Short mmCIF file of C-alpha atoms in Angstrom, two decimals:
data_model
loop_
_atom_site.label_atom_id
_atom_site.label_comp_id
_atom_site.label_asym_id
_atom_site.label_seq_id
_atom_site.Cartn_x
_atom_site.Cartn_y
_atom_site.Cartn_z
CA MET A 17 95.24 66.43 134.35
CA GLN A 18 97.19 63.86 132.39
CA GLY A 19 94.10 61.76 132.15
CA ASN A 20 91.89 64.68 131.27
CA VAL A 21 94.02 65.46 128.19
CA SER A 22 94.79 61.94 127.00
CA HIS A 23 91.34 60.43 127.22
CA VAL A 24 89.90 62.81 124.59
CA LEU A 25 92.69 62.23 122.04
CA PRO A 26 91.32 60.61 118.85
CA THR A 27 91.69 56.97 118.07
CA THR A 28 91.47 57.81 114.31
CA ASN A 29 92.68 61.06 112.84
CA SER A 30 93.84 62.58 109.55
CA SER A 31 97.30 60.99 109.73
CA PHE A 32 95.77 57.53 110.00
CA CYS A 33 93.55 58.30 106.99
CA VAL A 34 96.55 58.88 104.86
CA HIS A 35 97.10 55.14 104.75
CA GLU A 36 93.38 54.34 104.45
CA TYR A 37 92.42 56.96 102.02
CA ARG A 38 89.99 54.63 100.12
CA SER A 39 87.76 54.44 103.19
CA PRO A 40 84.59 56.67 102.86
CA ASN A 41 84.90 57.75 106.54
CA CYS A 42 88.49 58.77 106.02
CA LYS A 43 87.68 60.63 102.83
CA ALA A 44 84.97 62.59 104.67
CA SER A 45 87.39 63.22 107.49
CA LEU A 46 90.08 64.58 105.20
CA VAL A 47 87.54 66.87 103.49
CA MET A 48 86.42 68.11 106.84
CA VAL A 49 90.02 68.72 107.93
CA LEU A 50 90.75 70.54 104.66
CA ILE A 51 87.69 72.82 105.06
CA GLN A 52 88.56 73.56 108.70
CA THR A 53 92.20 74.25 107.82
CA ILE A 54 91.35 76.67 105.01
CA SER A 55 88.75 78.52 107.06
CA MET A 56 91.02 78.83 110.06
CA CYS A 57 93.84 80.18 107.90
CA ILE A 58 91.52 82.84 106.53
CA ILE A 59 90.08 83.81 109.92
CA MET A 60 93.57 83.90 111.45
CA LEU A 61 94.96 86.06 108.61
CA VAL A 62 92.07 88.51 108.57
CA GLY A 63 91.92 88.71 112.36
CA THR A 64 95.63 89.41 112.62
CA LEU A 65 95.90 91.98 109.84
CA ALA A 66 92.62 93.83 110.50
CA ASN A 67 93.08 94.09 114.23
CA GLY A 68 96.70 95.02 113.71
CA VAL A 69 95.71 97.89 111.45
CA ILE A 70 93.20 99.11 114.07
CA LEU A 71 95.89 99.01 116.83
CA HIS A 72 98.45 100.74 114.63
CA CYS A 73 96.10 103.57 113.57
CA ILE A 74 94.93 104.31 117.13
CA ILE A 75 98.54 104.39 118.35
CA LYS A 76 99.72 106.64 115.53
CA GLN A 77 96.73 108.93 115.08
CA ARG A 78 96.28 111.25 117.94
CA SER A 79 92.69 112.16 116.79
CA LEU A 80 91.68 108.59 117.32
CA ARG A 81 92.83 108.52 120.97
CA THR A 82 89.32 108.87 122.51
CA VAL A 83 87.55 107.21 125.35
CA THR A 84 85.43 105.12 123.03
CA ASN A 85 88.45 104.11 120.96
CA ALA A 86 90.13 103.00 124.18
CA PHE A 87 87.44 100.27 124.31
CA ILE A 88 87.87 99.52 120.64
CA PHE A 89 91.68 99.37 121.18
CA ASN A 90 91.17 96.83 123.98
CA LEU A 91 88.83 94.78 121.70
CA ALA A 92 91.30 94.89 118.83
CA ALA A 93 94.21 93.96 121.14
CA THR A 94 92.26 91.03 122.53
CA ASP A 95 91.22 89.76 119.15
CA PHE A 96 94.82 90.21 117.83
CA LEU A 97 96.21 88.15 120.67
CA LEU A 98 93.57 85.49 120.06
CA SER A 99 94.57 85.32 116.43
CA VAL A 100 98.29 85.12 117.25
CA LEU A 101 98.43 83.15 120.47
CA CYS A 102 95.58 80.68 120.14
CA MET A 103 94.50 80.15 116.55
CA PRO A 104 97.92 78.71 115.35
CA PHE A 105 97.58 75.88 117.94
CA VAL A 106 94.03 75.26 116.86
CA LEU A 107 95.19 74.99 113.24
CA ILE A 108 98.02 72.56 114.00
CA SER A 109 95.65 70.46 116.22
CA CYS A 110 93.08 70.37 113.46
CA ILE A 111 95.65 69.18 110.86
CA ALA A 112 97.20 66.58 113.28
CA GLY A 113 93.86 65.46 114.69
CA ARG A 114 95.30 65.52 118.23
CA TRP A 115 97.05 67.71 120.73
CA VAL A 116 100.78 67.47 120.25
CA PHE A 117 102.09 70.11 122.71
CA GLY A 118 101.76 68.32 126.00
CA ASP A 119 99.44 68.44 128.95
CA ILE A 120 100.86 71.55 130.70
CA PHE A 121 100.63 73.60 127.56
CA CYS A 122 97.05 72.46 127.04
CA ILE A 123 96.17 74.03 130.35
CA VAL A 124 98.06 77.18 129.56
CA THR A 125 96.47 77.70 126.11
CA GLY A 126 93.06 76.70 127.47
CA PHE A 127 93.36 79.41 130.13
CA ILE A 128 94.58 82.03 127.68
CA LEU A 129 91.78 81.16 125.21
CA SER A 130 89.14 81.52 127.91
CA VAL A 131 90.50 84.83 129.16
CA LEU A 132 90.71 86.39 125.64
CA CYS A 133 87.20 85.13 124.65
CA ILE A 134 85.61 86.46 127.83
CA VAL A 135 87.47 89.78 127.54
CA SER A 136 86.30 90.14 123.96
CA ILE A 137 82.65 89.58 124.91
CA LEU A 138 82.76 91.87 127.94
CA THR A 139 84.47 94.59 125.90
CA LEU A 140 81.57 94.54 123.43
CA VAL A 141 79.39 95.22 126.46
CA LEU A 142 81.56 98.21 127.48
CA ILE A 143 81.29 99.63 123.95
CA SER A 144 77.51 99.30 124.02
CA ILE A 145 77.31 101.03 127.46
CA ASP A 146 79.59 103.86 126.19
CA ARG A 147 77.36 104.40 123.16
CA PHE A 148 74.22 104.25 125.37
CA MET A 149 75.59 106.96 127.68
CA ALA A 150 76.75 109.10 124.76
CA ILE A 151 73.29 109.15 123.17
CA LYS A 152 70.83 108.69 125.98
CA ARG A 153 72.72 110.65 128.65
CA PRO A 154 74.79 113.22 126.66
CA LEU A 155 74.90 115.77 129.51
CA LYS A 156 76.32 113.19 131.97
CA TYR A 157 78.51 111.33 129.50
CA HIS A 158 81.73 113.29 129.90
CA ASP A 159 81.41 113.29 133.66
CA ARG A 160 80.89 109.52 133.98
CA ILE A 161 82.74 108.03 131.00
CA THR A 162 86.21 109.56 131.72
CA VAL A 163 89.66 108.36 130.86
CA GLN A 164 90.15 107.08 134.38
CA ASN A 165 86.82 105.39 134.51
CA SER A 166 87.35 103.74 131.15
CA ARG A 167 90.69 102.37 132.39
CA ARG A 168 88.98 101.03 135.53
CA MET A 169 86.31 99.34 133.44
CA ILE A 170 88.85 97.72 131.16
CA ALA A 171 90.91 96.50 134.11
CA PHE A 172 87.73 95.07 135.73
CA VAL A 173 86.96 93.20 132.50
CA TRP A 174 90.44 91.55 132.46
CA VAL A 175 90.24 90.69 136.16
CA GLN A 176 86.83 89.15 135.83
CA ALA A 177 87.91 87.21 132.79
CA ALA A 178 91.02 85.83 134.59
CA LEU A 179 88.98 84.81 137.61
CA CYS A 180 86.31 83.04 135.54
CA SER A 181 88.98 81.27 133.49
CA ALA A 182 90.87 80.17 136.58
CA LEU A 183 87.88 78.47 138.17
CA PRO A 184 88.35 75.15 136.32
CA ALA A 185 92.04 75.02 137.44
CA LEU A 186 90.96 75.81 141.01
CA GLY A 187 88.63 72.77 141.19
CA TRP A 188 85.25 74.03 139.97
CA GLY A 189 84.37 71.96 136.96
CA LYS A 190 86.43 69.17 135.41
CA GLY A 191 89.56 71.13 134.46
CA PHE A 192 91.02 71.91 131.07
CA ALA A 193 91.24 69.31 128.33
CA PHE A 194 91.63 68.90 124.61
CA GLU A 195 88.41 68.65 122.64
CA ARG A 196 89.07 66.74 119.37
CA GLU A 197 85.97 67.88 117.52
CA GLU A 198 86.76 71.56 118.23
CA SER A 199 90.56 71.18 117.99
CA ILE A 200 91.04 73.34 121.11
CA CYS A 201 92.01 73.01 124.73
CA ARG A 202 89.23 74.51 126.89
CA PRO A 203 87.36 73.95 130.13
CA GLN A 204 85.50 70.69 130.27
CA PHE A 205 81.78 71.18 130.91
CA SER A 206 79.93 68.80 133.09
CA GLY A 207 76.96 66.63 131.94
CA PRO A 208 73.55 66.15 133.43
CA THR A 209 74.65 63.40 135.81
CA VAL A 210 77.18 65.49 137.72
CA ASP A 211 77.41 69.01 139.11
CA ASN A 212 77.03 71.40 136.22
CA GLY A 213 77.16 74.66 138.33
CA PHE A 214 80.26 75.90 136.51
CA THR A 215 78.61 75.48 133.13
CA ILE A 216 75.45 77.36 134.19
CA PHE A 217 77.59 80.09 135.79
CA LEU A 218 79.61 80.57 132.56
CA PHE A 219 76.56 80.49 130.37
CA LEU A 220 74.86 83.18 132.48
CA THR A 221 77.85 85.51 133.13
CA CYS A 222 79.55 85.22 129.71
CA PHE A 223 76.55 85.01 127.35
CA VAL A 224 73.09 85.73 128.84
CA VAL A 225 73.97 88.78 130.81
CA PRO A 226 76.31 90.36 128.17
CA PHE A 227 73.82 89.76 125.41
CA SER A 228 70.96 91.18 127.42
CA ILE A 229 72.94 94.35 128.06
CA ILE A 230 73.97 94.72 124.47
CA ALA A 231 70.44 94.16 123.19
CA TYR A 232 68.92 96.64 125.71
CA THR A 233 71.44 99.42 125.04
CA TYR A 234 71.22 99.21 121.27
CA ILE A 235 67.40 98.98 121.27
CA SER A 236 67.36 102.05 123.49
CA ILE A 237 69.68 103.85 121.05
CA LEU A 238 67.43 102.92 118.16
CA TRP A 239 64.31 104.13 120.03
CA THR A 240 66.09 107.43 120.79
CA ALA A 241 66.96 107.90 117.13
CA HIS A 242 63.35 107.22 116.16
CA ARG A 243 62.00 109.74 118.71
CA GLN A 244 64.46 112.53 117.67
CA PHE A 245 63.64 111.88 114.09
CA ARG A 246 59.87 112.33 114.75
CA ARG A 247 60.43 115.38 116.93
CA VAL A 248 62.34 117.27 114.29
CA HIS A 249 59.81 116.36 111.62
CA ASN A 250 56.91 117.41 113.81
CA PHE A 251 58.79 120.70 114.35
CA HIS A 252 58.94 121.47 110.60
CA LYS A 253 55.37 120.43 109.65
CA PRO A 254 53.34 123.03 111.69
CA LYS A 255 55.75 125.73 110.70
CA GLU A 256 54.64 125.39 107.09
CA SER A 257 50.91 125.05 107.78
CA SER A 258 49.87 126.94 110.90
CA GLY A 259 52.26 129.86 110.88
CA PHE A 260 54.45 131.35 113.61
CA ALA A 261 52.24 130.55 116.64
CA ALA A 262 52.22 126.77 115.97
CA ASP A 263 55.93 126.95 115.23
CA VAL A 264 56.61 128.47 118.62
CA SER A 265 54.35 125.94 120.43
CA VAL A 266 56.00 122.98 118.81
CA ARG A 267 59.47 124.40 119.41
CA ALA A 268 58.61 124.89 123.11
CA LYS A 269 57.40 121.25 123.39
CA ILE A 270 60.44 119.85 121.63
CA GLN A 271 62.85 121.85 123.83
CA TRP A 272 60.98 120.84 126.98
CA PHE A 273 61.36 117.12 126.26
CA SER A 274 64.86 117.24 124.56
CA PRO A 275 67.95 118.20 126.59
CA ARG A 276 69.80 119.02 123.32
CA PRO A 277 69.30 121.95 121.00
CA LEU A 278 67.19 121.49 117.83
CA VAL A 279 69.21 120.22 114.99
CA ASN A 280 68.94 119.35 111.35
CA THR A 281 66.95 116.09 110.76
CA SER A 282 69.56 114.46 108.61
CA ASN A 283 72.30 115.46 111.08
CA VAL A 284 70.48 113.94 113.99
CA CYS A 285 70.09 110.53 112.38
CA ALA A 286 73.45 110.55 110.71
CA THR A 287 75.16 111.43 114.05
CA ILE A 288 73.34 108.67 115.89
CA ALA A 289 74.31 106.23 113.13
CA ASP A 290 77.98 107.19 113.60
CA GLU A 291 77.74 107.23 117.42
CA ILE A 292 76.84 103.61 117.45
CA THR A 293 80.57 102.81 117.03
CA SER A 294 82.34 106.11 117.42
CA THR A 295 82.53 109.12 119.65
CA THR A 296 81.29 112.27 117.99
CA ASN A 297 79.96 115.59 118.97
CA THR A 298 76.20 115.70 118.40
CA ALA A 299 74.16 118.89 117.86
CA GLN A 300 76.16 120.36 115.01
CA ILE A 301 73.91 122.59 112.94
CA GLN A 302 74.16 122.22 109.18
CA LYS A 303 72.23 124.30 106.67
CA SER A 304 70.77 122.54 103.62
CA ARG A 305 67.49 122.35 101.69
CA ARG A 306 64.54 120.64 103.30
CA HIS A 307 63.82 118.18 100.54
CA LYS A 308 67.42 117.01 100.71
CA ASN A 309 67.20 116.84 104.50
CA GLY A 310 64.27 114.47 104.41
CA HIS A 311 66.03 112.11 101.94
CA ARG A 312 69.25 112.17 103.93
CA SER A 313 67.52 111.70 107.32
CA ARG A 314 65.70 108.63 106.09
CA LYS A 315 68.92 107.30 104.61
CA ALA A 316 70.82 107.95 107.77
CA LYS A 317 68.14 106.42 109.90
CA ALA A 318 68.17 103.29 107.77
CA ARG A 319 71.98 103.16 108.06
CA GLY A 320 71.77 103.35 111.82
CA PHE A 321 69.18 100.65 112.01
CA LYS A 322 71.21 98.36 109.74
CA MET A 323 74.30 99.00 111.86
CA LEU A 324 72.52 98.08 115.10
CA LEU A 325 70.97 95.00 113.44
CA ILE A 326 74.33 93.85 112.17
CA ILE A 327 76.08 94.23 115.52
CA VAL A 328 73.46 92.27 117.40
CA ALA A 329 73.12 89.64 114.73
CA VAL A 330 76.90 88.99 114.50
CA PHE A 331 77.11 88.60 118.24
CA LEU A 332 74.29 86.17 118.23
CA ILE A 333 75.54 84.17 115.26
CA CYS A 334 79.08 83.89 116.56
CA TRP A 335 78.46 83.18 120.24
CA SER A 336 75.00 81.79 120.78
CA PRO A 337 75.56 78.35 119.01
CA HIS A 338 78.58 77.50 121.14
CA PHE A 339 77.06 78.55 124.46
CA ILE A 340 73.68 77.06 123.74
CA LEU A 341 75.26 73.77 122.71
CA ILE A 342 77.32 73.65 125.90
CA PHE A 343 74.37 74.52 128.13
CA TYR A 344 72.06 72.03 126.41
CA ALA A 345 74.70 69.21 126.75
CA SER A 346 74.98 70.00 130.47
CA LEU A 347 71.28 69.34 130.93
CA HIS A 348 70.65 66.52 128.49
CA LYS A 349 72.84 63.46 127.83
CA GLN A 350 73.31 63.85 124.16
CA ARG A 351 76.28 63.84 121.81
CA PHE A 352 76.38 66.26 118.88
CA PRO A 353 77.97 65.50 115.49
CA PRO A 354 81.64 66.55 115.33
CA GLU A 355 80.86 68.88 112.40
CA VAL A 356 78.33 70.77 114.58
CA LYS A 357 80.81 71.16 117.42
CA ALA A 358 83.52 72.31 115.09
CA LEU A 359 81.25 74.84 113.43
CA THR A 360 80.28 76.41 116.74
CA ALA A 361 83.91 76.72 117.79
CA TRP A 362 84.94 78.18 114.47
CA LEU A 363 82.14 80.81 114.71
CA THR A 364 83.60 82.14 118.00
CA PHE A 365 86.92 82.62 116.25
CA LEU A 366 85.14 84.28 113.33
CA ASN A 367 83.93 86.99 115.72
CA SER A 368 87.52 88.16 116.18
CA ALA A 369 87.74 88.78 112.39
CA CYS A 370 84.42 90.57 112.26
CA ASN A 371 84.97 92.98 115.20
CA PRO A 372 87.52 95.27 113.52
CA PHE A 373 85.09 95.90 110.55
CA LEU A 374 82.05 96.48 112.76
CA TYR A 375 83.70 98.69 115.30
CA GLY A 376 86.53 100.08 113.24
CA PHE A 377 86.40 100.17 109.47
CA LEU A 378 82.60 100.93 109.32
CA ASN A 379 83.09 103.80 111.74
CA GLY A 380 82.94 107.13 109.94
CA LYS A 381 85.45 108.98 112.12
CA PHE A 382 87.84 105.96 112.12
CA ARG A 383 87.69 105.77 108.32
CA VAL A 384 88.72 109.44 108.15
CA GLY A 385 91.60 108.81 110.54
CA LEU A 386 92.61 105.67 108.60
CA ARG A 387 92.51 107.49 105.34
CA THR A 388 94.62 110.31 106.74
CA PHE A 389 97.14 107.82 108.10
CA ILE A 390 97.40 105.98 104.75
CA ASP A 391 97.81 109.32 102.92
CA GLU A 392 100.61 110.27 105.34
CA GLN A 393 102.29 106.90 104.82
CA LEU A 394 102.05 107.20 101.05
CA LEU A 395 103.30 110.77 101.19
CA CYS A 396 106.28 109.63 103.31
CA CYS A 397 107.01 106.81 100.85
CA LYS A 398 106.87 109.23 97.88
CA GLN A 399 109.17 111.69 99.66
CA ARG A 400 111.58 108.94 100.56
CA ASN A 401 111.61 107.69 97.00
CA SER A 402 112.10 111.20 95.62
CA ARG A 403 115.03 111.71 98.07
CA ASP A 404 116.54 108.40 97.03
CA LYS A 405 116.21 109.33 93.35
CA THR A 406 117.79 112.67 94.03
CA THR A 407 120.56 111.12 95.95
CA ARG A 408 121.13 108.54 93.23
CA VAL A 409 121.22 111.22 90.53
CA PHE A 410 123.60 113.40 92.47
CA THR A 411 125.88 110.35 93.07
CA ILE A 412 125.87 109.43 89.38
CA ARG A 413 126.73 113.03 88.36
CA SER A 414 129.47 113.20 90.89
CA VAL A 415 130.97 110.01 89.55
CA GLU A 416 130.69 111.25 85.96
CA LYS A 417 132.50 114.43 86.86
CA VAL A 418 135.33 112.45 88.51
#
């Protein structure tokens, strides 16, 4: 492994360019290092703080301790550890232009990085399956997605990630090594002239299959929202035009195909929009005027569609460039520019900073819990300050009397 790590160390780096700063190549290198350093600092800071807030709120707020939020807690914990345990070493390696922590630590950090990235991806799959069951199979949801089953699924994700990450150290592939362009220690992926079975295996199990599941579940959720939206609208239209008989007929048809009771149009779409990332009780009847219902239902439907589109798009943007580049390089003998490889690696880290916003702060119920928590903290601070002021005034008066 000594050779694996040393042979990828750079011959020219940012420290060398300090003495040759007039060279155009070195100037470009320093600019690239500066951009990477600033972006990594921002990603690391946002990832640490945002995921830390998610973890703190779920731990402190009892109302947020749900089955779905158990998956979100696991996702936030994974991204938090990635920001704390891996990104600082990436930042230092980017500035130094080489790996300065030794060969053994390169293997350790490479293994940890692989485990956390795979767990993060597979947890996104668990969240999509949880939302799919809650919306498509609401009657079976509480029987199948229980606390015990959620713990088993999370444990399975960690075990699978550990096994996949240990394969390079066990002899499949070329082991862990430092990649200068990406400033990380990670598994080396084989080229077209040697066995690239590990690369293909990782590409299929960690990208193709997870993305296929995520895309299928969220498209199914979107289709369900569209069908329920049309059913409720079809229910109201005959009632106004054809009288009571048509109303009864349409009601019977809707209830025959739908396992849930009829609900307000805006409530159906708003609930599905929230259930994309949160666990809520659907089928809550709310009374409001029909012209307001139509506007709110269209608005909620658009919000749900945008949320689904953002979730799938962020996953694709953050993970597909890195996996596609690795897979393409394993089939074709071609070297990519260092800037391209660095960008693909940085996008995978960016996903850890985006996840708490997609699955936490944009979640309606989580925002309520977060607002409640912040209000409680502010109230405690105010009460503490008032007690301190009262104690200070009492002390000053006591001293004056003496």
